[in-house]
Amino acid sequence: MIAVDVMGGDHAPYVVLEGALAAAKKTIPVVLYGPQELIISWLDEHACGWEIYPITIVDAPDIIAMDDEPVRAVCKKPSSSLVKAAVGVAEGRCSAVLSAGNSGALMAAATLCIGKSDGVERPAIAGLLPVISGEVLALDLGANIECRPHHLLQFAHMGNAYAQSTLLVQHPRIGLLANGHEEGKGSPLIKEAHISLKKETLNFVGNVEPYDIFAGKVDVVVCDGFSGNVLLKTMEAVAELIASKIDLTQAQALKSHFSYQRCGGALLLGIKRPVIVCHGCSDAKAIENAITTAWNVSA
Amino acid sequence: MIAVDVMGGDHAPYVVLEGALAAAKKTIPVVLYGPQELIISWLDEHACGWEIYPITIVDAPDIIAMDDEPVRAVCKKPSSSLVKAAVGVAEGRCSAVLSAGNSGALMAAATLCIGKSDGVERPAIAGLLPVISGEVLALDLGANIECRPHHLLQFAHMGNAYAQSTLLVQHPRIGLLANGHEEGKGSPLIKEAHISLKKETLNFVGNVEPYDIFAGKVDVVVCDGFSGNVLLKTMEAVAELIASKIDLTQAQALKSHFSYQRCGGALLLGIKRPVIVCHGCSDAKAIENAITTAWNVSA
């Protein structure tokens, strides 16, 4: 069962309910965390006979706002939809959780309620970037704005493990995002991380530039959260800009190829159970896809 | 007259000569710095009667390689094409210099030979990013991988001055590249720079994300060289990836829109005279365009 934070996101709760309903209709069991009355009245209105679908409702009257301070909000609001959804996974009722709400709070709830995987100091947001052929796993995409070299090392191991277990790449090629291929390139963070990565038993291929990523020269790209965020959002913004300038048919294909809607969200790696971070601006399709992703990775 | 480092770039000297010849044919006076015999024999072979064009040749027998340590190379190789071209500007024979060679060495030569503008601690590489309508000036794009807040402040002033004087924007909107709009977002560098920028007499609009840049919500975007490099190269890589997936006619338009070829290179701001940093992989058209840009900004 997938725990869904109904109250998270710019367009919550309605688009979240719409996406969750669509997933339930595809036989994915969902647990909806949010104000019970609101959820039931929406379902009654929009999906007469919804009781036949695998939908469970858990009342969670409180809400964590987008601008709430993450750790404080998680501690002070145990009855919020976000925290209760995370607890649902922590206590084993659900196999994965997703939210399009306050991503810092989701990370805090994941860390505090579900717990970090062994050896992980900082969970990281990982996403699949569409490249020339297939996809590349990139992390961190924004959870850790400040990193130290050993964090990047841990990201490499987390990405490696995920690529092996879920993407089924036997010896994932790991690259380090930098401003040039040479070993001496990059900030002190990158230089140190490069030296450390060379010593690991990983298939580390060295520094990579964005061109290498989109040419599919690596399976996993490791970066600090600030650079990863610039990488991800530049990709999305440029794809959208180009889509606005070319003919409609091709633009549609392009948008869906580069959109976060496709897989619906990013994964929070380094947490004991799957946690999916959805875009704040997620629409119903993105939520549905994120639930599908959550279902697949927790299967 | 534009000083051209004939020996700089992955495809030097021939594509540089080809680009310079094309510019000279458009009546832009060029001074070619490189091995005199080689230059003359190429011109004789490829442009019979080239003496009618505004071409001057200055013998520079030495070469700075792409992987030479910049400052040391500039000091040890006064007879290199790159250093002699910079000296040509420093001594007033030329109004601007360009090279597709070792960009660190070009920056060192610019700083050591031509000199920094008053009040500038670190020159920055500035480029025009194509956005939904028009262009946005972005700096730094890779000259300063490590920055301190007051460097970003100086970049803002340098970008502001350039936007006013050359792009003719009266009150340039200045944005700071970050991972979110809120003032508290970003690394400590960004947070501190944000606070300082608010105190300046600039039209500072706050933090911006890549989406804002490509939507044309600012005229100047300020960033550290590492993030700026990721921004620029992601833009180029995504545009190229998309171009490979859409039909040929639209792909051509797209490529030329997003290609570095368009303006041929980036500007090194904070130097007393115009310095143009060309891509290492520049082709003849890119060199020609860079010479045209150099001619326009030094006019």
Coordinates of C-alpha atoms in Angstrom, one line a residue:
Chain A
M1 CA 0.0 0.0 0.0
I2 CA 1.2 3.5 -0.9
A3 CA 0.9 6.3 1.7
V4 CA -0.2 9.5 0.0
D5 CA 0.0 12.9 1.6
V6 CA -3.3 14.4 0.3
M7 CA -2.6 17.9 1.6
G8 CA 0.8 18.3 0.0
G9 CA 1.4 20.4 -3.1
D10 CA 0.4 23.7 -4.7
H11 CA -2.8 22.2 -6.1
A12 CA -3.6 19.9 -3.1
P13 CA -5.9 18.3 -2.1
Y14 CA -7.9 18.0 -5.3
V15 CA -5.2 17.1 -7.9
V16 CA -3.6 14.7 -5.3
L17 CA -7.0 13.0 -4.9
E18 CA -7.5 12.8 -8.6
G19 CA -4.1 11.2 -9.1
A20 CA -4.5 8.8 -6.3
L21 CA -8.0 7.8 -7.6
A22 CA -6.5 7.1 -11.0
A23 CA -3.7 4.9 -9.5
A24 CA -6.3 3.0 -7.4
K25 CA -8.3 2.4 -10.5
K26 CA -5.2 0.7 -11.9
T27 CA -5.4 -1.6 -8.8
I28 CA -2.6 0.1 -6.9
P29 CA -3.6 0.2 -3.2
V30 CA -3.4 3.7 -1.8
V31 CA -3.8 5.0 1.7
L32 CA -5.0 8.6 1.7
Y33 CA -3.8 10.7 4.6
G34 CA -5.7 13.9 5.1
P35 CA -8.9 15.4 6.6
Q36 CA -11.3 12.4 6.4
E37 CA -14.5 14.3 5.8
L38 CA -13.0 16.3 3.0
I39 CA -11.6 13.2 1.3
I40 CA -14.8 11.2 1.5
S41 CA -16.9 14.1 0.2
W42 CA -14.6 14.6 -2.7
L43 CA -14.6 10.8 -3.5
D44 CA -18.4 10.6 -3.2
E45 CA -18.8 13.5 -5.6
H46 CA -16.1 12.5 -8.2
A47 CA -16.1 8.7 -8.1
C48 CA -19.5 7.3 -7.2
G49 CA -18.9 3.7 -6.0
W50 CA -15.2 4.4 -5.2
E51 CA -15.4 1.8 -2.4
I52 CA -14.7 -0.9 -5.0
Y53 CA -11.2 0.5 -5.5
P54 CA -8.2 -0.3 -3.1
I55 CA -8.5 3.0 -1.2
T56 CA -8.1 3.4 2.5
I57 CA -8.5 6.7 4.3
V58 CA -6.6 7.7 7.4
D59 CA -7.8 10.9 9.1
A60 CA -5.0 13.5 9.5
P61 CA -6.6 16.9 10.3
D62 CA -3.4 19.0 10.4
I63 CA -1.4 20.5 7.5
I64 CA 2.3 21.3 7.1
A65 CA 2.5 24.4 5.0
M66 CA 5.1 24.9 2.2
D67 CA 6.9 27.6 4.1
D68 CA 6.9 25.8 7.5
E69 CA 10.4 25.2 9.0
P70 CA 10.8 21.5 8.2
V71 CA 12.1 19.9 11.4
R72 CA 10.0 22.1 13.7
A73 CA 6.9 21.4 11.7
V74 CA 7.4 17.6 11.8
C75 CA 7.9 17.7 15.6
K76 CA 5.0 20.0 16.3
K77 CA 2.5 18.5 13.9
P78 CA 2.2 14.7 14.5
S79 CA -1.4 14.8 13.2
S80 CA -0.4 16.4 9.9
S81 CA -1.1 14.4 6.7
L82 CA 2.6 14.4 5.9
V83 CA 3.8 13.1 9.2
K84 CA 1.1 10.5 9.5
A85 CA 1.8 9.2 6.0
A86 CA 5.5 8.8 6.9
V87 CA 4.5 7.0 10.2
G88 CA 2.3 4.7 8.1
V89 CA 5.4 3.5 6.4
A90 CA 7.5 3.5 9.6
E91 CA 5.0 1.2 11.2
G92 CA 4.7 -1.1 8.3
R93 CA 1.2 -0.4 7.1
C94 CA 2.5 1.1 3.9
S95 CA 5.4 0.2 1.7
A96 CA 6.2 3.7 0.4
V97 CA 5.2 7.3 0.9
L98 CA 4.9 10.2 -1.4
S99 CA 4.2 13.9 -1.0
A100 CA 4.2 17.0 -3.2
G101 CA 4.3 19.2 -0.1
N102 CA 7.1 20.8 1.8
S103 CA 10.1 18.7 0.6
G104 CA 12.2 19.7 3.6
A105 CA 9.5 18.4 5.9
L106 CA 9.1 15.2 3.9
M107 CA 12.9 14.6 4.3
A108 CA 12.7 15.4 8.0
A109 CA 9.8 13.1 8.5
A110 CA 11.5 10.4 6.5
T111 CA 14.7 10.7 8.6
L112 CA 13.0 11.0 11.9
C113 CA 10.1 8.5 11.5
I114 CA 11.3 5.9 9.0
G115 CA 15.1 6.3 9.6
K116 CA 18.2 6.5 7.5
S117 CA 19.8 3.4 5.9
D118 CA 22.9 2.1 7.6
G119 CA 25.9 4.2 7.0
V120 CA 24.0 7.1 5.4
E121 CA 24.7 10.4 6.9
R122 CA 22.5 12.5 4.6
P123 CA 19.6 11.2 2.4
A124 CA 19.7 12.6 -1.1
I125 CA 17.1 13.4 -3.7
A126 CA 17.7 11.2 -6.8
G127 CA 16.0 11.6 -10.2
L128 CA 16.2 10.0 -13.6
L129 CA 17.3 12.5 -16.3
P130 CA 16.2 11.6 -19.8
V131 CA 19.3 11.3 -22.0
I132 CA 20.1 10.4 -25.6
S133 CA 19.2 6.7 -25.0
G134 CA 17.5 5.8 -21.7
E135 CA 18.0 7.6 -18.4
V136 CA 20.8 8.7 -16.0
L137 CA 20.3 8.7 -12.3
A138 CA 21.4 12.0 -10.8
L139 CA 21.8 12.8 -7.1
D140 CA 21.7 15.0 -5.1
L141 CA 19.1 17.2 -6.8
G142 CA 18.5 19.6 -3.9
A143 CA 18.3 18.1 -0.5
N144 CA 21.8 18.9 0.5
I145 CA 22.8 22.4 -0.6
E146 CA 26.0 22.3 1.3
C147 CA 28.0 19.1 1.0
R148 CA 31.3 17.7 2.2
P149 CA 33.4 15.3 0.1
H150 CA 32.3 12.2 2.1
H151 CA 28.7 13.1 1.5
L152 CA 29.3 12.9 -2.3
L153 CA 31.0 9.6 -1.7
Q154 CA 27.9 8.3 0.1
F155 CA 25.7 9.6 -2.7
A156 CA 27.9 7.6 -5.2
H157 CA 27.3 4.4 -3.2
M158 CA 23.6 5.1 -2.8
G159 CA 23.3 5.8 -6.5
N160 CA 25.3 2.7 -7.4
A161 CA 23.2 0.5 -5.2
Y162 CA 20.0 1.8 -6.7
A163 CA 21.2 1.5 -10.3
Q164 CA 22.2 -2.1 -9.6
S165 CA 19.0 -3.2 -7.7
T166 CA 16.3 -1.2 -9.5
L167 CA 17.7 -0.1 -12.8
L168 CA 19.4 -3.4 -13.3
V169 CA 22.7 -2.0 -14.4
Q170 CA 25.4 -4.5 -13.4
H171 CA 28.4 -2.1 -13.1
P172 CA 27.0 1.4 -13.1
R173 CA 29.3 4.0 -14.5
I174 CA 29.6 6.7 -11.9
G175 CA 30.5 10.3 -12.9
L176 CA 31.1 13.4 -10.8
L177 CA 29.6 16.7 -12.1
A178 CA 32.3 19.2 -12.7
N179 CA 33.3 22.1 -14.9
G180 CA 35.8 19.9 -16.9
H181 CA 37.0 16.4 -17.3
E182 CA 40.5 16.8 -15.8
E183 CA 41.1 15.6 -12.3
G184 CA 42.2 19.0 -11.1
K185 CA 38.9 20.7 -12.2
G186 CA 36.2 21.8 -9.9
S187 CA 35.8 23.4 -6.5
P188 CA 37.8 22.0 -3.5
L189 CA 34.7 19.9 -2.8
I190 CA 34.8 18.3 -6.2
K191 CA 38.6 17.8 -6.2
E192 CA 38.6 16.1 -2.9
A193 CA 35.6 13.9 -3.8
H194 CA 37.3 13.0 -7.0
I195 CA 40.4 11.7 -5.2
S196 CA 38.2 9.8 -2.7
L197 CA 36.0 8.3 -5.4
K198 CA 39.0 6.9 -7.2
K199 CA 39.9 4.8 -4.2
E200 CA 36.5 3.2 -3.9
T201 CA 35.4 -0.1 -5.5
L202 CA 33.1 1.7 -7.7
N203 CA 33.1 2.0 -11.5
F204 CA 34.1 5.6 -11.2
V205 CA 34.7 7.2 -14.6
G206 CA 35.8 10.6 -13.4
N207 CA 34.5 14.1 -13.8
V208 CA 31.7 14.7 -16.2
E209 CA 30.2 17.8 -17.8
P210 CA 26.5 18.1 -18.6
Y211 CA 27.2 17.1 -22.2
D212 CA 28.5 13.7 -21.1
I213 CA 25.4 13.2 -19.0
F214 CA 22.9 13.9 -21.8
A215 CA 25.1 11.8 -24.2
G216 CA 24.5 8.9 -21.8
K217 CA 28.2 8.4 -20.9
V218 CA 27.4 7.5 -17.3
D219 CA 24.6 5.7 -15.4
V220 CA 24.9 7.7 -12.3
V221 CA 25.9 11.3 -11.8
V222 CA 26.9 12.6 -8.4
C223 CA 26.7 16.2 -7.4
D224 CA 26.0 18.5 -4.5
G225 CA 22.4 19.6 -4.1
F226 CA 22.9 23.1 -5.3
S227 CA 24.6 22.1 -8.6
G228 CA 22.2 19.2 -9.1
N229 CA 19.2 21.6 -8.7
V230 CA 20.7 23.9 -11.3
L231 CA 21.2 21.0 -13.6
L232 CA 17.7 19.6 -13.2
K233 CA 15.9 22.9 -13.4
T234 CA 18.0 24.1 -16.4
M235 CA 17.1 20.9 -18.2
E236 CA 13.4 21.4 -17.5
A237 CA 13.4 25.1 -18.3
V238 CA 15.3 24.7 -21.6
A239 CA 13.1 21.9 -22.7
E240 CA 10.0 24.0 -22.0
L241 CA 11.5 27.0 -23.8
I242 CA 12.2 24.9 -26.8
A243 CA 8.8 23.3 -26.7
S244 CA 7.2 26.8 -26.9
K245 CA 9.2 27.4 -30.1
I246 CA 8.6 24.3 -32.2
D247 CA 5.4 22.8 -33.7
L248 CA 2.8 21.4 -31.4
T249 CA 3.1 17.7 -32.1
Q250 CA 6.8 17.6 -31.5
A251 CA 6.4 20.0 -28.5
Q252 CA 4.1 17.6 -26.8
A253 CA 6.4 14.7 -27.2
L254 CA 9.3 16.8 -26.0
K255 CA 7.4 18.1 -22.9
S256 CA 6.4 14.7 -21.8
H257 CA 10.0 13.4 -22.4
F258 CA 11.5 16.1 -20.2
S259 CA 8.7 16.7 -17.7
Y260 CA 8.8 15.6 -14.1
Q261 CA 5.3 14.3 -14.8
R262 CA 6.9 11.3 -16.5
C263 CA 8.1 9.5 -13.4
G264 CA 6.1 11.8 -11.2
G265 CA 8.8 12.6 -8.7
A266 CA 12.2 12.0 -7.4
L267 CA 13.4 9.4 -4.9
L268 CA 14.8 10.2 -1.5
L269 CA 17.6 7.7 -1.3
G270 CA 19.3 6.7 1.9
I271 CA 16.0 6.1 3.8
K272 CA 15.0 2.6 4.8
R273 CA 11.8 2.6 2.8
P274 CA 10.9 4.3 -0.5
V275 CA 10.0 8.0 -0.2
I276 CA 9.0 9.9 -3.3
V277 CA 9.4 13.6 -3.4
C278 CA 6.9 15.1 -5.9
H279 CA 7.1 18.6 -7.5
G280 CA 5.1 21.2 -5.6
C281 CA 3.3 22.0 -8.8
S282 CA 2.4 18.4 -9.6
D283 CA -0.8 17.8 -11.5
A284 CA -3.0 14.7 -11.2
K285 CA -1.0 12.8 -13.9
A286 CA 2.3 13.5 -12.1
I287 CA 0.8 12.2 -8.8
E288 CA -0.6 9.1 -10.5
N289 CA 2.8 8.4 -12.1
A290 CA 4.6 9.0 -8.7
I291 CA 2.3 6.5 -7.1
T292 CA 3.1 4.0 -9.9
T293 CA 6.8 4.6 -9.3
A294 CA 6.4 4.2 -5.6
W295 CA 4.5 0.9 -6.2
N296 CA 7.2 -0.3 -8.6
V297 CA 10.2 0.5 -6.4
S298 CA 8.5 -1.0 -3.3
A299 CA 7.3 -4.2 -5.0
Chain B
M1 CA 41.9 46.1 -35.0
I2 CA 41.1 42.8 -33.4
A3 CA 43.9 40.7 -32.0
V4 CA 43.4 37.0 -32.9
D5 CA 45.3 34.2 -31.2
V6 CA 45.7 31.9 -34.3
M7 CA 47.1 29.0 -32.3
G8 CA 44.3 28.7 -29.7
G9 CA 41.5 26.1 -29.9
D10 CA 41.0 22.4 -30.6
H11 CA 41.0 23.0 -34.3
A12 CA 43.6 25.7 -34.5
P13 CA 45.2 27.1 -36.5
Y14 CA 43.2 26.4 -39.7
V15 CA 39.6 27.1 -38.5
V16 CA 40.9 30.2 -36.7
L17 CA 42.5 31.4 -39.9
E18 CA 39.3 30.6 -41.9
G19 CA 37.1 32.5 -39.4
A20 CA 39.5 35.5 -39.3
L21 CA 39.7 35.6 -43.1
A22 CA 35.9 35.6 -43.3
A23 CA 35.8 38.5 -40.8
A24 CA 38.4 40.4 -42.7
K25 CA 36.4 40.0 -45.9
K26 CA 33.6 41.8 -44.0
T27 CA 36.1 44.7 -43.6
I28 CA 36.8 44.0 -40.0
P29 CA 40.6 44.6 -39.5
V30 CA 42.3 41.6 -37.8
V31 CA 45.8 41.1 -36.5
L32 CA 46.8 37.5 -36.7
Y33 CA 49.2 36.3 -33.9
G34 CA 51.0 33.1 -34.7
P35 CA 53.9 31.5 -36.6
Q36 CA 54.3 34.0 -39.5
E37 CA 55.3 31.5 -42.2
L38 CA 52.5 29.1 -41.4
I39 CA 49.9 31.9 -41.6
I40 CA 51.2 33.3 -44.8
S41 CA 51.4 29.9 -46.5
W42 CA 47.8 29.1 -45.4
L43 CA 46.6 32.5 -46.7
D44 CA 48.4 32.1 -50.0
E45 CA 46.9 28.8 -50.5
H46 CA 43.3 29.6 -49.4
A47 CA 42.9 33.2 -50.3
C48 CA 44.8 34.2 -53.3
G49 CA 45.2 38.0 -53.2
W50 CA 44.4 38.2 -49.5
E51 CA 46.6 41.3 -49.2
I52 CA 43.6 43.4 -50.2
Y53 CA 41.9 42.5 -47.0
P54 CA 42.6 44.3 -43.7
I55 CA 44.9 41.6 -42.4
T56 CA 48.1 42.2 -40.4
I57 CA 50.4 39.3 -39.3
V58 CA 52.5 39.4 -36.1
D59 CA 55.0 36.6 -35.7
A60 CA 54.5 34.6 -32.5
P61 CA 56.4 31.4 -32.7
D62 CA 55.5 29.9 -29.3
I63 CA 52.2 28.1 -28.3
I64 CA 50.4 27.8 -25.0
A65 CA 48.8 24.4 -24.8
M66 CA 45.3 23.7 -23.5
D67 CA 46.7 21.9 -20.4
D68 CA 49.5 24.4 -19.6
E69 CA 49.2 25.8 -16.1
P70 CA 47.8 29.3 -16.9
V71 CA 49.8 31.8 -14.9
R72 CA 53.1 29.9 -15.4
A73 CA 52.5 29.6 -19.1
V74 CA 51.8 33.3 -19.5
C75 CA 55.0 34.2 -17.6
K76 CA 57.2 31.7 -19.3
K77 CA 56.0 32.2 -22.9
P78 CA 56.1 35.9 -23.8
S79 CA 56.4 34.9 -27.5
S80 CA 53.3 32.8 -27.5
S81 CA 50.5 33.8 -29.8
L82 CA 48.1 34.2 -26.8
V83 CA 50.4 36.5 -24.8
K84 CA 51.5 38.5 -27.8
A85 CA 47.8 39.1 -28.8
A86 CA 47.0 40.3 -25.3
V87 CA 50.1 42.6 -25.4
G88 CA 48.8 43.9 -28.7
V89 CA 45.8 45.2 -26.9
A90 CA 47.7 46.3 -23.8
E91 CA 50.0 48.5 -26.0
G92 CA 47.0 50.0 -27.9
R93 CA 47.7 48.4 -31.3
C94 CA 44.4 46.4 -31.1
S95 CA 41.1 47.3 -29.5
A96 CA 40.1 43.8 -28.4
V97 CA 41.6 40.3 -28.3
L98 CA 40.1 36.8 -28.7
S99 CA 41.3 33.3 -28.3
A100 CA 39.8 29.8 -28.4
G101 CA 42.8 28.4 -26.5
N102 CA 43.5 27.9 -22.8
S103 CA 40.9 30.1 -21.2
G104 CA 42.7 30.2 -17.9
A105 CA 45.8 31.5 -19.7
L106 CA 43.7 34.0 -21.6
M107 CA 42.4 35.3 -18.3
A108 CA 45.8 35.4 -16.8
A109 CA 47.2 37.2 -19.8
A110 CA 44.3 39.7 -19.8
T111 CA 44.8 40.4 -16.1
L112 CA 48.6 40.6 -16.2
C113 CA 49.1 42.4 -19.5
I114 CA 45.9 44.5 -20.0
G115 CA 44.9 44.9 -16.4
K116 CA 41.7 44.7 -14.4
S117 CA 39.2 47.5 -14.4
D118 CA 39.1 49.8 -11.3
G119 CA 37.6 48.1 -8.3
V120 CA 37.5 44.6 -9.8
E121 CA 39.1 41.8 -7.9
R122 CA 38.3 39.0 -10.2
P123 CA 37.3 39.2 -13.9
A124 CA 34.3 37.1 -14.8
I125 CA 33.2 35.3 -18.0
A126 CA 29.9 36.7 -19.1
G127 CA 27.7 35.2 -21.8
L128 CA 24.4 35.9 -23.4
L129 CA 21.8 33.1 -22.9
P130 CA 19.0 33.0 -25.4
V131 CA 15.7 33.2 -23.5
I132 CA 12.0 33.3 -24.5
S133 CA 12.4 36.8 -25.8
G134 CA 15.8 38.2 -26.3
E135 CA 18.8 37.4 -24.2
V136 CA 20.0 37.4 -20.6
L137 CA 23.6 38.2 -19.6
A138 CA 24.9 35.5 -17.2
L139 CA 28.1 35.8 -15.2
D140 CA 30.4 34.1 -14.0
L141 CA 30.3 31.2 -16.4
G142 CA 33.4 29.4 -15.3
A143 CA 36.3 31.8 -14.6
N144 CA 35.9 31.7 -10.8
I145 CA 35.0 28.3 -9.5
E146 CA 35.3 29.4 -5.9
C147 CA 33.7 32.7 -5.0
R148 CA 33.1 34.8 -1.9
P149 CA 30.0 36.9 -1.5
H150 CA 31.8 40.2 -2.4
H151 CA 32.9 38.6 -5.7
L152 CA 29.3 38.0 -6.6
L153 CA 28.5 41.6 -5.7
Q154 CA 31.2 42.8 -8.1
F155 CA 29.9 40.5 -10.8
A156 CA 26.5 42.1 -10.3
H157 CA 28.0 45.6 -10.8
M158 CA 30.0 44.4 -13.8
G159 CA 26.9 42.8 -15.4
N160 CA 24.9 45.9 -14.6
A161 CA 27.4 48.2 -16.3
Y162 CA 27.6 46.0 -19.4
A163 CA 23.9 45.7 -19.7
Q164 CA 23.5 49.5 -19.5
S165 CA 26.3 50.4 -21.8
T166 CA 26.2 47.7 -24.4
L167 CA 22.8 46.0 -24.2
L168 CA 21.2 49.4 -23.6
V169 CA 19.0 48.3 -20.8
Q170 CA 18.3 51.3 -18.6
H171 CA 17.6 49.6 -15.3
P172 CA 18.8 46.0 -15.7
R173 CA 17.0 43.6 -13.5
I174 CA 19.6 41.6 -11.6
G175 CA 18.9 38.1 -10.3
L176 CA 21.0 35.7 -8.2
L177 CA 21.0 32.1 -9.3
A178 CA 19.7 29.9 -6.4
N179 CA 17.7 26.8 -5.7
G180 CA 14.5 28.7 -4.8
H181 CA 13.1 32.2 -4.7
E182 CA 13.0 32.7 -0.9
E183 CA 15.7 34.9 0.6
G184 CA 16.8 32.0 2.9
K185 CA 17.5 29.6 0.0
G186 CA 20.9 28.7 -1.2
S187 CA 24.4 28.0 0.1
P188 CA 25.9 30.3 2.6
L189 CA 27.6 32.1 -0.3
I190 CA 24.2 32.8 -1.9
K191 CA 22.6 33.8 1.3
E192 CA 25.3 36.3 2.2
A193 CA 25.4 37.6 -1.4
H194 CA 21.6 38.0 -1.3
I195 CA 21.8 40.2 1.8
S196 CA 24.6 42.3 0.4
L197 CA 22.9 42.7 -3.0
K198 CA 19.8 44.1 -1.4
K199 CA 21.8 46.9 0.1
E200 CA 23.2 48.0 -3.3
T201 CA 21.8 50.7 -5.6
L202 CA 21.1 48.0 -8.1
N203 CA 17.7 46.8 -9.5
F204 CA 18.1 43.5 -7.6
V205 CA 15.1 41.3 -8.0
G206 CA 16.2 38.5 -5.7
N207 CA 17.0 34.9 -6.1
V208 CA 16.1 33.3 -9.5
E209 CA 15.8 29.7 -10.7
P210 CA 16.7 28.6 -14.2
Y211 CA 13.0 28.8 -15.2
D212 CA 13.0 32.5 -14.4
I213 CA 16.1 33.1 -16.5
F214 CA 14.8 31.3 -19.6
A215 CA 11.4 33.1 -19.1
G216 CA 13.3 36.4 -19.4
K217 CA 12.4 37.6 -15.9
V218 CA 15.9 39.2 -15.5
D219 CA 18.4 41.0 -17.6
V220 CA 21.5 39.8 -15.7
V221 CA 21.9 36.6 -13.7
V222 CA 24.8 36.5 -11.2
C223 CA 26.3 33.1 -10.2
D224 CA 29.5 31.5 -9.1
G225 CA 31.6 30.1 -11.9
F226 CA 30.8 26.5 -11.0
S227 CA 27.0 26.9 -11.1
G228 CA 27.2 29.2 -14.1
N229 CA 29.2 26.6 -15.9
V230 CA 26.6 23.9 -15.1
L231 CA 23.9 26.3 -16.2
L232 CA 25.5 27.1 -19.6
K233 CA 26.6 23.6 -20.4
T234 CA 23.3 22.0 -19.4
M235 CA 21.5 24.5 -21.7
E236 CA 23.8 23.6 -24.6
A237 CA 23.6 19.9 -24.0
V238 CA 19.8 19.8 -23.7
A239 CA 19.3 21.9 -26.8
E240 CA 21.7 19.6 -28.7
L241 CA 19.9 16.5 -27.4
I242 CA 16.5 17.8 -28.4
A243 CA 17.8 18.9 -31.8
S244 CA 18.8 15.3 -32.4
K245 CA 15.3 14.2 -31.7
I246 CA 13.2 16.6 -33.8
D247 CA 13.0 17.1 -37.6
L248 CA 15.9 18.6 -39.4
T249 CA 14.6 22.0 -40.3
Q250 CA 13.5 22.8 -36.7
A251 CA 16.7 21.3 -35.4
Q252 CA 18.9 23.6 -37.4
A253 CA 17.1 26.7 -36.2
L254 CA 17.3 25.4 -32.6
K255 CA 21.0 24.6 -32.8
S256 CA 21.9 28.0 -34.1
H257 CA 19.7 29.6 -31.5
F258 CA 21.4 27.9 -28.6
S259 CA 24.8 27.4 -30.0
Y260 CA 27.9 29.3 -28.8
Q261 CA 28.5 29.9 -32.5
R262 CA 25.9 32.6 -32.5
C263 CA 27.8 35.2 -30.6
G264 CA 31.0 33.2 -31.0
G265 CA 32.2 33.4 -27.5
A266 CA 31.9 34.9 -24.0
L267 CA 33.2 38.2 -22.7
L268 CA 35.7 38.5 -20.0
L269 CA 34.3 41.4 -18.0
G270 CA 36.4 43.3 -15.5
I271 CA 39.3 43.8 -17.9
K272 CA 40.2 47.3 -19.2
R273 CA 39.7 46.3 -22.8
P274 CA 37.4 43.7 -24.5
V275 CA 38.6 40.1 -24.2
I276 CA 36.6 37.4 -25.9
V277 CA 36.8 33.8 -24.7
C278 CA 35.9 31.4 -27.5
H279 CA 34.9 27.8 -27.0
G280 CA 37.9 25.4 -27.4
C281 CA 35.9 23.5 -30.0
S282 CA 35.0 26.7 -32.0
D283 CA 34.6 26.3 -35.8
A284 CA 35.4 28.9 -38.4
K285 CA 31.9 30.4 -38.1
A286 CA 32.2 30.8 -34.4
I287 CA 35.5 32.5 -34.7
E288 CA 34.1 34.8 -37.4
N289 CA 31.2 35.7 -35.1
A290 CA 33.5 36.2 -32.1
I291 CA 35.6 38.6 -34.1
T292 CA 32.4 40.5 -35.1
T293 CA 31.3 40.6 -31.5
A294 CA 34.8 41.9 -30.5
W295 CA 34.5 44.5 -33.2
N296 CA 31.1 45.6 -32.0
V297 CA 31.9 45.9 -28.4
S298 CA 35.2 47.7 -29.0
A299 CA 33.7 50.1 -31.5

